[in-house]
Amino acid sequence: MLLFKKVDQLQAYLSKQRAKGLQIGYTPTMGALHQGHASLVEKAKAENDISVCSIFVNPTQFNDPADLEKYPRTEAQDIDLLTQLGNDVLFYPSAEEVYPKDIVIPTFDFGPIDKVMEGFYRPGHFDGVVEVVYRLLDITKPDRLYMGQKDFQQFTLIYHMIKQMNSKTELVVCPIIREEDGLALSSRNVRLTAGNRANAPIISKTLSSLNDWLQKDTVRTVKEKAIALLSEVPDFKPEYLDIVDGYTLQPISDFEESPYIVACAAIWTGDIRLIDNIILKKLE
Ligand code: AMP
């Protein structure tokens, strides 16, 4: 695997590959890689000639400085995993490389999409995400960009950003990879206490029950029931559990209201914030 830390060196390499007609699949990450990230890299590798993965813990998307400081960093293990996966290129830049002094990032208009859920509870978070993904796409100019459904609102914003950029990059969204007990893999899971780790699968179990419950009850009742159930788990504090239109991310009040419905949740488990989601309905 080739490792580049400098933007100009990565770009020189990639433009040579592009000149040969090779296609580039790109997976941006913040490291502390797990099988969720691996699934993205594997798909990028399978669908393109060259798989590029980046590891950059982007300081501008952390609304909580303590979260940034405690974010796990496992460089040697990450390099091992990417090598095993046959990833071709790792981009491992410093903050100075990603954000040189003269850099200008355009602004995008997401309407109401970035105001709800993560956008509401993590002020400034999506400004940082959009900034870093814009910059990383500008550097790598991939044919395909690989992102996880795990961050539902994030990939939705990036989809709109790519459209507004008139970029040719295709966004490929990959399914959520879970532990056997249903807990969605996350770099933050390693920081869960044993007790909170044991209870964490209740989040995905609750999300999985929603469709059944919605057969019998209104959206509002089901949402309240889910939040009440999660609130009873020791050390759990639900921040939100919203049942939303999958395109606009606005809350729905009736299950027949939209052909695409998703439930998204953010739950504090002690001092770790876990997010998860489930697609409840998607009619083609
Ligand atoms: P992160 O390193 O947390 O910024 O995540 C990098 C990419 O991996 C994002 O597109 C995430 O949505 C994706 N990802 C994180 N966890 C999972 C998971 N459990 N399954 C699938 N993709 C994931």
PDB file of C-alpha atoms and ligand atoms in Angstrom:
ATOM      1  CA  MET A   1       0.000   0.000   0.000  1.00  0.00           C
ATOM      2  CA  LEU A   2       1.238   3.450  -0.885  1.00  0.00           C
ATOM      3  CA  LEU A   3       1.156   6.045   1.890  1.00  0.00           C
ATOM      4  CA  PHE A   4       0.965   9.775   1.120  1.00  0.00           C
ATOM      5  CA  LYS A   5       1.011  12.531   3.707  1.00  0.00           C
ATOM      6  CA  LYS A   6       1.278  15.433   1.270  1.00  0.00           C
ATOM      7  CA  VAL A   7      -1.509  16.671  -0.989  1.00  0.00           C
ATOM      8  CA  ASP A   8       0.750  17.411  -3.977  1.00  0.00           C
ATOM      9  CA  GLN A   9       2.326  13.937  -3.878  1.00  0.00           C
ATOM     10  CA  LEU A  10      -1.064  12.208  -3.703  1.00  0.00           C
ATOM     11  CA  GLN A  11      -2.409  14.370  -6.529  1.00  0.00           C
ATOM     12  CA  ALA A  12       0.636  13.703  -8.728  1.00  0.00           C
ATOM     13  CA  TYR A  13       0.152   9.953  -8.234  1.00  0.00           C
ATOM     14  CA  LEU A  14      -3.621  10.037  -8.826  1.00  0.00           C
ATOM     15  CA  SER A  15      -3.428  12.175 -11.954  1.00  0.00           C
ATOM     16  CA  LYS A  16      -0.999   9.649 -13.486  1.00  0.00           C
ATOM     17  CA  GLN A  17      -3.477   6.845 -12.736  1.00  0.00           C
ATOM     18  CA  ARG A  18      -6.369   8.863 -14.153  1.00  0.00           C
ATOM     19  CA  ALA A  19      -4.346   9.527 -17.321  1.00  0.00           C
ATOM     20  CA  LYS A  20      -4.091   5.728 -17.762  1.00  0.00           C
ATOM     21  CA  GLY A  21      -7.909   5.583 -17.651  1.00  0.00           C
ATOM     22  CA  LEU A  22      -8.031   3.996 -14.190  1.00  0.00           C
ATOM     23  CA  GLN A  23     -11.025   4.614 -11.934  1.00  0.00           C
ATOM     24  CA  ILE A  24     -10.649   5.759  -8.351  1.00  0.00           C
ATOM     25  CA  GLY A  25     -12.842   4.757  -5.396  1.00  0.00           C
ATOM     26  CA  TYR A  26     -12.397   6.829  -2.258  1.00  0.00           C
ATOM     27  CA  THR A  27     -13.298   6.155   1.394  1.00  0.00           C
ATOM     28  CA  PRO A  28     -12.773   9.025   3.864  1.00  0.00           C
ATOM     29  CA  THR A  29     -12.428   7.973   7.524  1.00  0.00           C
ATOM     30  CA  MET A  30     -11.240   9.275  10.864  1.00  0.00           C
ATOM     31  CA  GLY A  31      -9.281   6.091  11.591  1.00  0.00           C
ATOM     32  CA  ALA A  32      -9.719   3.665  14.506  1.00  0.00           C
ATOM     33  CA  LEU A  33     -10.850   1.405  11.692  1.00  0.00           C
ATOM     34  CA  HIS A  34     -13.279  -1.472  12.180  1.00  0.00           C
ATOM     35  CA  GLN A  35     -15.207  -3.861   9.942  1.00  0.00           C
ATOM     36  CA  GLY A  36     -17.684  -1.079   9.055  1.00  0.00           C
ATOM     37  CA  HIS A  37     -14.873   0.927   7.471  1.00  0.00           C
ATOM     38  CA  ALA A  38     -13.469  -2.296   5.979  1.00  0.00           C
ATOM     39  CA  SER A  39     -16.778  -2.944   4.176  1.00  0.00           C
ATOM     40  CA  LEU A  40     -16.496   0.457   2.463  1.00  0.00           C
ATOM     41  CA  VAL A  41     -12.876  -0.101   1.441  1.00  0.00           C
ATOM     42  CA  GLU A  42     -13.704  -3.589   0.127  1.00  0.00           C
ATOM     43  CA  LYS A  43     -16.498  -2.190  -2.031  1.00  0.00           C
ATOM     44  CA  ALA A  44     -14.260   0.634  -3.266  1.00  0.00           C
ATOM     45  CA  LYS A  45     -11.634  -1.941  -4.181  1.00  0.00           C
ATOM     46  CA  ALA A  46     -14.163  -4.215  -5.929  1.00  0.00           C
ATOM     47  CA  GLU A  47     -15.802  -1.448  -7.980  1.00  0.00           C
ATOM     48  CA  ASN A  48     -12.727   0.589  -8.998  1.00  0.00           C
ATOM     49  CA  ASP A  49      -9.184   0.113 -10.260  1.00  0.00           C
ATOM     50  CA  ILE A  50      -7.687   1.971  -7.311  1.00  0.00           C
ATOM     51  CA  SER A  51      -8.967   2.189  -3.747  1.00  0.00           C
ATOM     52  CA  VAL A  52      -7.943   5.304  -1.833  1.00  0.00           C
ATOM     53  CA  CYS A  53      -8.675   5.562   1.888  1.00  0.00           C
ATOM     54  CA  SER A  54      -7.916   8.602   4.012  1.00  0.00           C
ATOM     55  CA  ILE A  55      -7.460   8.861   7.753  1.00  0.00           C
ATOM     56  CA  PHE A  56      -7.916  12.348   9.141  1.00  0.00           C
ATOM     57  CA  VAL A  57      -9.442  13.177  12.509  1.00  0.00           C
ATOM     58  CA  ASN A  58     -11.046  16.407  11.389  1.00  0.00           C
ATOM     59  CA  PRO A  59     -10.917  18.913  14.252  1.00  0.00           C
ATOM     60  CA  THR A  60     -13.536  21.222  12.695  1.00  0.00           C
ATOM     61  CA  GLN A  61     -16.384  18.693  13.002  1.00  0.00           C
ATOM     62  CA  PHE A  62     -16.022  18.094  16.741  1.00  0.00           C
ATOM     63  CA  ASN A  63     -18.433  20.371  18.571  1.00  0.00           C
ATOM     64  CA  ASP A  64     -17.116  18.919  21.855  1.00  0.00           C
ATOM     65  CA  PRO A  65     -13.342  19.386  22.442  1.00  0.00           C
ATOM     66  CA  ALA A  66     -13.293  16.462  24.938  1.00  0.00           C
ATOM     67  CA  ASP A  67     -14.679  14.143  22.228  1.00  0.00           C
ATOM     68  CA  LEU A  68     -11.869  15.203  19.876  1.00  0.00           C
ATOM     69  CA  GLU A  69      -9.245  14.671  22.544  1.00  0.00           C
ATOM     70  CA  LYS A  70     -10.559  11.199  23.461  1.00  0.00           C
ATOM     71  CA  TYR A  71     -11.187  10.089  19.885  1.00  0.00           C
ATOM     72  CA  PRO A  72      -9.341   6.745  19.528  1.00  0.00           C
ATOM     73  CA  ARG A  73      -6.197   6.775  17.388  1.00  0.00           C
ATOM     74  CA  THR A  74      -4.832   3.406  16.244  1.00  0.00           C
ATOM     75  CA  GLU A  75      -2.472   4.207  13.370  1.00  0.00           C
ATOM     76  CA  ALA A  76      -0.446   0.957  13.262  1.00  0.00           C
ATOM     77  CA  GLN A  77      -3.553  -1.270  13.463  1.00  0.00           C
ATOM     78  CA  ASP A  78      -5.299   0.813  10.796  1.00  0.00           C
ATOM     79  CA  ILE A  79      -2.361   0.430   8.414  1.00  0.00           C
ATOM     80  CA  ASP A  80      -2.357  -3.359   9.052  1.00  0.00           C
ATOM     81  CA  LEU A  81      -6.079  -3.662   8.330  1.00  0.00           C
ATOM     82  CA  LEU A  82      -5.897  -1.580   5.146  1.00  0.00           C
ATOM     83  CA  THR A  83      -2.906  -3.624   3.954  1.00  0.00           C
ATOM     84  CA  GLN A  84      -4.796  -6.886   4.589  1.00  0.00           C
ATOM     85  CA  LEU A  85      -7.773  -5.516   2.638  1.00  0.00           C
ATOM     86  CA  GLY A  86      -5.529  -4.800  -0.344  1.00  0.00           C
ATOM     87  CA  ASN A  87      -6.271  -1.074  -0.185  1.00  0.00           C
ATOM     88  CA  ASP A  88      -4.011   0.660  -2.720  1.00  0.00           C
ATOM     89  CA  VAL A  89      -3.449   4.142  -1.308  1.00  0.00           C
ATOM     90  CA  LEU A  90      -3.640   5.609   2.189  1.00  0.00           C
ATOM     91  CA  PHE A  91      -3.796   9.394   2.488  1.00  0.00           C
ATOM     92  CA  TYR A  92      -2.747  10.414   5.991  1.00  0.00           C
ATOM     93  CA  PRO A  93      -2.537  14.207   5.976  1.00  0.00           C
ATOM     94  CA  SER A  94      -1.817  16.722   8.733  1.00  0.00           C
ATOM     95  CA  ALA A  95      -4.336  19.493   9.493  1.00  0.00           C
ATOM     96  CA  GLU A  96      -1.995  21.965   7.718  1.00  0.00           C
ATOM     97  CA  GLU A  97      -2.218  19.910   4.516  1.00  0.00           C
ATOM     98  CA  VAL A  98      -6.021  19.714   4.639  1.00  0.00           C
ATOM     99  CA  TYR A  99      -6.493  23.332   5.664  1.00  0.00           C
ATOM    100  CA  PRO A 100      -3.737  25.530   4.209  1.00  0.00           C
ATOM    101  CA  LYS A 101      -4.089  29.218   5.137  1.00  0.00           C
ATOM    102  CA  ASP A 102      -5.410  30.341   1.753  1.00  0.00           C
ATOM    103  CA  ILE A 103      -8.067  27.665   1.385  1.00  0.00           C
ATOM    104  CA  VAL A 104     -11.580  28.811   0.463  1.00  0.00           C
ATOM    105  CA  ILE A 105     -14.480  26.424   0.988  1.00  0.00           C
ATOM    106  CA  PRO A 106     -17.728  27.342  -0.808  1.00  0.00           C
ATOM    107  CA  THR A 107     -20.961  27.447   1.149  1.00  0.00           C
ATOM    108  CA  PHE A 108     -23.845  25.132   0.349  1.00  0.00           C
ATOM    109  CA  ASP A 109     -27.546  25.467   1.006  1.00  0.00           C
ATOM    110  CA  PHE A 110     -29.142  22.377   2.505  1.00  0.00           C
ATOM    111  CA  GLY A 111     -32.460  23.999   3.387  1.00  0.00           C
ATOM    112  CA  PRO A 112     -33.941  22.316   6.455  1.00  0.00           C
ATOM    113  CA  ILE A 113     -31.919  19.092   6.081  1.00  0.00           C
ATOM    114  CA  ASP A 114     -28.975  20.145   8.248  1.00  0.00           C
ATOM    115  CA  LYS A 115     -31.090  21.849  10.925  1.00  0.00           C
ATOM    116  CA  VAL A 116     -32.627  18.692  12.450  1.00  0.00           C
ATOM    117  CA  MET A 117     -31.277  15.730  14.456  1.00  0.00           C
ATOM    118  CA  GLU A 118     -27.430  15.793  14.408  1.00  0.00           C
ATOM    119  CA  GLY A 119     -27.545  19.325  12.996  1.00  0.00           C
ATOM    120  CA  PHE A 120     -29.695  20.493  15.888  1.00  0.00           C
ATOM    121  CA  TYR A 121     -27.899  18.682  18.705  1.00  0.00           C
ATOM    122  CA  ARG A 122     -24.325  19.124  17.439  1.00  0.00           C
ATOM    123  CA  PRO A 123     -24.126  22.784  16.394  1.00  0.00           C
ATOM    124  CA  GLY A 124     -21.352  23.376  13.856  1.00  0.00           C
ATOM    125  CA  HIS A 125     -20.754  19.646  13.340  1.00  0.00           C
ATOM    126  CA  PHE A 126     -22.030  19.533   9.767  1.00  0.00           C
ATOM    127  CA  ASP A 127     -20.192  22.737   8.821  1.00  0.00           C
ATOM    128  CA  GLY A 128     -17.016  20.824   9.690  1.00  0.00           C
ATOM    129  CA  VAL A 129     -18.123  17.646   7.884  1.00  0.00           C
ATOM    130  CA  VAL A 130     -19.051  19.517   4.705  1.00  0.00           C
ATOM    131  CA  GLU A 131     -15.817  21.517   4.857  1.00  0.00           C
ATOM    132  CA  VAL A 132     -13.608  18.437   5.184  1.00  0.00           C
ATOM    133  CA  VAL A 133     -15.448  16.269   2.647  1.00  0.00           C
ATOM    134  CA  TYR A 134     -15.456  19.140   0.124  1.00  0.00           C
ATOM    135  CA  ARG A 135     -11.725  19.597   0.569  1.00  0.00           C
ATOM    136  CA  LEU A 136     -10.945  15.865   0.460  1.00  0.00           C
ATOM    137  CA  LEU A 137     -13.039  15.421  -2.703  1.00  0.00           C
ATOM    138  CA  ASP A 138     -11.292  18.392  -4.276  1.00  0.00           C
ATOM    139  CA  ILE A 139      -7.953  16.728  -3.514  1.00  0.00           C
ATOM    140  CA  THR A 140      -8.836  13.175  -4.588  1.00  0.00           C
ATOM    141  CA  LYS A 141     -11.450  13.796  -7.337  1.00  0.00           C
ATOM    142  CA  PRO A 142     -12.695  10.208  -7.159  1.00  0.00           C
ATOM    143  CA  ASP A 143     -15.046   8.470  -9.566  1.00  0.00           C
ATOM    144  CA  ARG A 144     -16.893   7.017  -6.570  1.00  0.00           C
ATOM    145  CA  LEU A 145     -17.158   8.095  -2.947  1.00  0.00           C
ATOM    146  CA  TYR A 146     -17.960   5.431  -0.321  1.00  0.00           C
ATOM    147  CA  MET A 147     -19.921   6.367   2.803  1.00  0.00           C
ATOM    148  CA  GLY A 148     -21.895   4.432   5.403  1.00  0.00           C
ATOM    149  CA  GLN A 149     -25.641   4.437   6.030  1.00  0.00           C
ATOM    150  CA  LYS A 150     -24.626   4.517   9.708  1.00  0.00           C
ATOM    151  CA  ASP A 151     -24.329   8.321   9.364  1.00  0.00           C
ATOM    152  CA  PHE A 152     -27.630   8.787   7.561  1.00  0.00           C
ATOM    153  CA  GLN A 153     -27.855  12.562   7.768  1.00  0.00           C
ATOM    154  CA  GLN A 154     -24.183  12.925   6.860  1.00  0.00           C
ATOM    155  CA  PHE A 155     -24.431  11.001   3.578  1.00  0.00           C
ATOM    156  CA  THR A 156     -27.674  12.845   2.740  1.00  0.00           C
ATOM    157  CA  LEU A 157     -25.902  16.209   3.094  1.00  0.00           C
ATOM    158  CA  ILE A 158     -22.920  15.019   1.082  1.00  0.00           C
ATOM    159  CA  TYR A 159     -25.294  13.775  -1.651  1.00  0.00           C
ATOM    160  CA  HIS A 160     -26.724  17.310  -1.897  1.00  0.00           C
ATOM    161  CA  MET A 161     -23.275  18.887  -1.719  1.00  0.00           C
ATOM    162  CA  ILE A 162     -22.025  16.759  -4.640  1.00  0.00           C
ATOM    163  CA  LYS A 163     -25.122  17.712  -6.655  1.00  0.00           C
ATOM    164  CA  GLN A 164     -24.608  21.416  -5.951  1.00  0.00           C
ATOM    165  CA  MET A 165     -20.945  21.094  -6.954  1.00  0.00           C
ATOM    166  CA  ASN A 166     -22.012  19.566 -10.303  1.00  0.00           C
ATOM    167  CA  SER A 167     -19.406  16.954  -9.531  1.00  0.00           C
ATOM    168  CA  LYS A 168     -19.196  13.697 -11.499  1.00  0.00           C
ATOM    169  CA  THR A 169     -18.367  11.746  -8.348  1.00  0.00           C
ATOM    170  CA  GLU A 170     -20.940   9.048  -7.617  1.00  0.00           C
ATOM    171  CA  LEU A 171     -21.917   8.576  -3.966  1.00  0.00           C
ATOM    172  CA  VAL A 172     -22.118   4.909  -2.951  1.00  0.00           C
ATOM    173  CA  VAL A 173     -23.891   4.314   0.372  1.00  0.00           C
ATOM    174  CA  CYS A 174     -22.996   1.065   2.158  1.00  0.00           C
ATOM    175  CA  PRO A 175     -25.126  -0.819   4.734  1.00  0.00           C
ATOM    176  CA  ILE A 176     -24.526  -0.617   8.480  1.00  0.00           C
ATOM    177  CA  ILE A 177     -22.171  -3.316   9.758  1.00  0.00           C
ATOM    178  CA  ARG A 178     -23.159  -4.579  13.216  1.00  0.00           C
ATOM    179  CA  GLU A 179     -21.836  -6.750  16.000  1.00  0.00           C
ATOM    180  CA  GLU A 180     -23.613 -10.124  16.319  1.00  0.00           C
ATOM    181  CA  ASP A 181     -25.829  -8.658  19.041  1.00  0.00           C
ATOM    182  CA  GLY A 182     -26.923  -5.823  16.741  1.00  0.00           C
ATOM    183  CA  LEU A 183     -24.779  -2.954  18.028  1.00  0.00           C
ATOM    184  CA  ALA A 184     -23.687  -0.819  15.064  1.00  0.00           C
ATOM    185  CA  LEU A 185     -19.891  -0.798  14.813  1.00  0.00           C
ATOM    186  CA  SER A 186     -18.400   2.537  15.792  1.00  0.00           C
ATOM    187  CA  SER A 187     -14.918   3.750  16.653  1.00  0.00           C
ATOM    188  CA  ARG A 188     -16.403   5.056  19.911  1.00  0.00           C
ATOM    189  CA  ASN A 189     -17.641   1.595  21.059  1.00  0.00           C
ATOM    190  CA  VAL A 190     -14.245   0.756  22.568  1.00  0.00           C
ATOM    191  CA  ARG A 191     -14.836   3.520  25.110  1.00  0.00           C
ATOM    192  CA  LEU A 192     -18.099   2.017  26.440  1.00  0.00           C
ATOM    193  CA  THR A 193     -18.034   0.681  30.018  1.00  0.00           C
ATOM    194  CA  ALA A 194     -18.772  -3.070  30.313  1.00  0.00           C
ATOM    195  CA  GLY A 195     -22.275  -2.332  31.619  1.00  0.00           C
ATOM    196  CA  ASN A 196     -23.089   0.134  28.869  1.00  0.00           C
ATOM    197  CA  ARG A 197     -21.643  -2.185  26.221  1.00  0.00           C
ATOM    198  CA  ALA A 198     -23.943  -4.939  27.501  1.00  0.00           C
ATOM    199  CA  ASN A 199     -26.998  -2.662  27.185  1.00  0.00           C
ATOM    200  CA  ALA A 200     -25.983  -0.954  23.915  1.00  0.00           C
ATOM    201  CA  PRO A 201     -27.755  -3.509  21.619  1.00  0.00           C
ATOM    202  CA  ILE A 202     -31.072  -2.308  23.093  1.00  0.00           C
ATOM    203  CA  ILE A 203     -30.749   0.653  20.694  1.00  0.00           C
ATOM    204  CA  SER A 204     -30.817  -1.484  17.528  1.00  0.00           C
ATOM    205  CA  LYS A 205     -33.379  -3.878  19.051  1.00  0.00           C
ATOM    206  CA  THR A 206     -35.690  -0.922  19.717  1.00  0.00           C
ATOM    207  CA  LEU A 207     -35.201   0.411  16.180  1.00  0.00           C
ATOM    208  CA  SER A 208     -35.938  -3.065  14.793  1.00  0.00           C
ATOM    209  CA  SER A 209     -39.241  -3.191  16.703  1.00  0.00           C
ATOM    210  CA  LEU A 210     -40.558   0.047  15.212  1.00  0.00           C
ATOM    211  CA  ASN A 211     -42.052  -1.462  12.058  1.00  0.00           C
ATOM    212  CA  ASP A 212     -44.111  -3.934  14.116  1.00  0.00           C
ATOM    213  CA  TRP A 213     -45.272  -1.231  16.474  1.00  0.00           C
ATOM    214  CA  LEU A 214     -46.214   1.027  13.557  1.00  0.00           C
ATOM    215  CA  GLN A 215     -48.683  -1.630  12.362  1.00  0.00           C
ATOM    216  CA  LYS A 216     -50.741  -0.975  15.487  1.00  0.00           C
ATOM    217  CA  ASP A 217     -50.001   2.559  16.644  1.00  0.00           C
ATOM    218  CA  THR A 218     -49.489   6.095  15.371  1.00  0.00           C
ATOM    219  CA  VAL A 219     -46.022   7.457  14.575  1.00  0.00           C
ATOM    220  CA  ARG A 220     -46.238   9.727  17.598  1.00  0.00           C
ATOM    221  CA  THR A 221     -47.184   6.934  20.020  1.00  0.00           C
ATOM    222  CA  VAL A 222     -44.477   4.640  18.650  1.00  0.00           C
ATOM    223  CA  LYS A 223     -41.832   7.331  18.970  1.00  0.00           C
ATOM    224  CA  GLU A 224     -42.862   8.077  22.556  1.00  0.00           C
ATOM    225  CA  LYS A 225     -42.864   4.367  23.421  1.00  0.00           C
ATOM    226  CA  ALA A 226     -39.344   3.901  21.979  1.00  0.00           C
ATOM    227  CA  ILE A 227     -37.967   6.908  23.846  1.00  0.00           C
ATOM    228  CA  ALA A 228     -39.633   5.785  27.094  1.00  0.00           C
ATOM    229  CA  LEU A 229     -38.162   2.289  26.717  1.00  0.00           C
ATOM    230  CA  LEU A 230     -34.657   3.608  26.030  1.00  0.00           C
ATOM    231  CA  SER A 231     -34.899   6.076  28.920  1.00  0.00           C
ATOM    232  CA  GLU A 232     -35.459   3.184  31.333  1.00  0.00           C
ATOM    233  CA  VAL A 233     -32.117   1.551  30.511  1.00  0.00           C
ATOM    234  CA  PRO A 234     -29.584   2.377  33.239  1.00  0.00           C
ATOM    235  CA  ASP A 235     -27.135   5.104  32.152  1.00  0.00           C
ATOM    236  CA  PHE A 236     -29.026   5.733  28.864  1.00  0.00           C
ATOM    237  CA  LYS A 237     -30.176   9.206  27.903  1.00  0.00           C
ATOM    238  CA  PRO A 238     -31.913   9.389  24.528  1.00  0.00           C
ATOM    239  CA  GLU A 239     -31.096  12.694  22.824  1.00  0.00           C
ATOM    240  CA  TYR A 240     -33.533  12.065  19.991  1.00  0.00           C
ATOM    241  CA  LEU A 241     -35.310   9.265  18.200  1.00  0.00           C
ATOM    242  CA  ASP A 242     -36.996  10.686  15.134  1.00  0.00           C
ATOM    243  CA  ILE A 243     -39.077   9.017  12.461  1.00  0.00           C
ATOM    244  CA  VAL A 244     -38.425  11.053   9.336  1.00  0.00           C
ATOM    245  CA  ASP A 245     -38.851  11.265   5.588  1.00  0.00           C
ATOM    246  CA  GLY A 246     -35.691   9.675   4.153  1.00  0.00           C
ATOM    247  CA  TYR A 247     -35.268  12.419   1.551  1.00  0.00           C
ATOM    248  CA  THR A 248     -36.051  15.594   3.494  1.00  0.00           C
ATOM    249  CA  LEU A 249     -35.193  14.278   6.997  1.00  0.00           C
ATOM    250  CA  GLN A 250     -38.244  16.099   8.338  1.00  0.00           C
ATOM    251  CA  PRO A 251     -40.390  14.307  10.953  1.00  0.00           C
ATOM    252  CA  ILE A 252     -43.448  12.538   9.596  1.00  0.00           C
ATOM    253  CA  SER A 253     -46.725  12.195  11.447  1.00  0.00           C
ATOM    254  CA  ASP A 254     -48.283   9.428   9.372  1.00  0.00           C
ATOM    255  CA  PHE A 255     -46.581   6.288   8.069  1.00  0.00           C
ATOM    256  CA  GLU A 256     -48.390   6.620   4.715  1.00  0.00           C
ATOM    257  CA  GLU A 257     -47.077  10.170   4.287  1.00  0.00           C
ATOM    258  CA  SER A 258     -43.887   9.224   2.430  1.00  0.00           C
ATOM    259  CA  PRO A 259     -42.491   6.350   0.336  1.00  0.00           C
ATOM    260  CA  TYR A 260     -39.149   6.558   2.183  1.00  0.00           C
ATOM    261  CA  ILE A 261     -39.111   6.508   5.983  1.00  0.00           C
ATOM    262  CA  VAL A 262     -36.164   6.225   8.333  1.00  0.00           C
ATOM    263  CA  ALA A 263     -35.839   6.193  12.108  1.00  0.00           C
ATOM    264  CA  CYS A 264     -32.680   7.852  13.424  1.00  0.00           C
ATOM    265  CA  ALA A 265     -31.539   7.884  17.031  1.00  0.00           C
ATOM    266  CA  ALA A 266     -28.784   9.385  19.165  1.00  0.00           C
ATOM    267  CA  ILE A 267     -28.433   7.959  22.655  1.00  0.00           C
ATOM    268  CA  TRP A 268     -26.003   8.957  25.387  1.00  0.00           C
ATOM    269  CA  THR A 269     -24.697   5.853  27.156  1.00  0.00           C
ATOM    270  CA  GLY A 270     -22.710   7.323  30.030  1.00  0.00           C
ATOM    271  CA  ASP A 271     -20.441   9.867  28.342  1.00  0.00           C
ATOM    272  CA  ILE A 272     -20.478   8.127  24.953  1.00  0.00           C
ATOM    273  CA  ARG A 273     -22.950   9.234  22.328  1.00  0.00           C
ATOM    274  CA  LEU A 274     -24.096   6.437  20.017  1.00  0.00           C
ATOM    275  CA  ILE A 275     -26.072   6.926  16.804  1.00  0.00           C
ATOM    276  CA  ASP A 276     -27.980   4.360  14.799  1.00  0.00           C
ATOM    277  CA  ASN A 277     -30.782   4.237  12.261  1.00  0.00           C
ATOM    278  CA  ILE A 278     -33.077   1.890  10.396  1.00  0.00           C
ATOM    279  CA  ILE A 279     -34.850   2.267   7.060  1.00  0.00           C
ATOM    280  CA  LEU A 280     -38.485   1.486   7.858  1.00  0.00           C
ATOM    281  CA  LYS A 281     -39.813   1.856   4.318  1.00  0.00           C
ATOM    282  CA  LYS A 282     -38.295   2.506   0.909  1.00  0.00           C
ATOM    283  CA  LEU A 283     -40.557   2.126  -2.097  1.00  0.00           C
ATOM    284  CA  GLU A 284     -38.734   2.346  -5.422  1.00  0.00           C
TER     285      GLU A 284
HETATM  286  P1  AMP B   1     -15.771   7.745  10.541  1.00  0.00           P
HETATM  287  O1  AMP B   1     -14.385   7.199  10.597  1.00  0.00           O
HETATM  288  O2  AMP B   1     -16.578   7.479  11.768  1.00  0.00           O
HETATM  289  O3  AMP B   1     -15.819   9.162  10.062  1.00  0.00           O
HETATM  290  O4  AMP B   1     -16.527   6.906   9.422  1.00  0.00           O
HETATM  291  C1  AMP B   1     -16.044   6.842   8.110  1.00  0.00           C
HETATM  292  C2  AMP B   1     -17.082   6.202   7.227  1.00  0.00           C
HETATM  293  O5  AMP B   1     -17.377   4.887   7.704  1.00  0.00           O
HETATM  294  C3  AMP B   1     -18.420   6.981   7.245  1.00  0.00           C
HETATM  295  O6  AMP B   1     -18.918   7.050   5.913  1.00  0.00           O
HETATM  296  C4  AMP B   1     -19.288   6.125   8.126  1.00  0.00           C
HETATM  297  O7  AMP B   1     -20.678   6.230   7.841  1.00  0.00           O
HETATM  298  C5  AMP B   1     -18.770   4.733   7.820  1.00  0.00           C
HETATM  299  N1  AMP B   1     -19.103   3.816   8.917  1.00  0.00           N
HETATM  300  C6  AMP B   1     -18.878   4.027  10.246  1.00  0.00           C
HETATM  301  N2  AMP B   1     -19.380   2.997  10.957  1.00  0.00           N
HETATM  302  C7  AMP B   1     -19.943   2.132  10.072  1.00  0.00           C
HETATM  303  C8  AMP B   1     -20.632   0.893  10.193  1.00  0.00           C
HETATM  304  N3  AMP B   1     -20.865   0.319  11.372  1.00  0.00           N
HETATM  305  N4  AMP B   1     -21.056   0.285   9.054  1.00  0.00           N
HETATM  306  C9  AMP B   1     -20.842   0.857   7.838  1.00  0.00           C
HETATM  307  N5  AMP B   1     -20.196   2.022   7.657  1.00  0.00           N
HETATM  308  C10 AMP B   1     -19.761   2.660   8.753  1.00  0.00           C
END
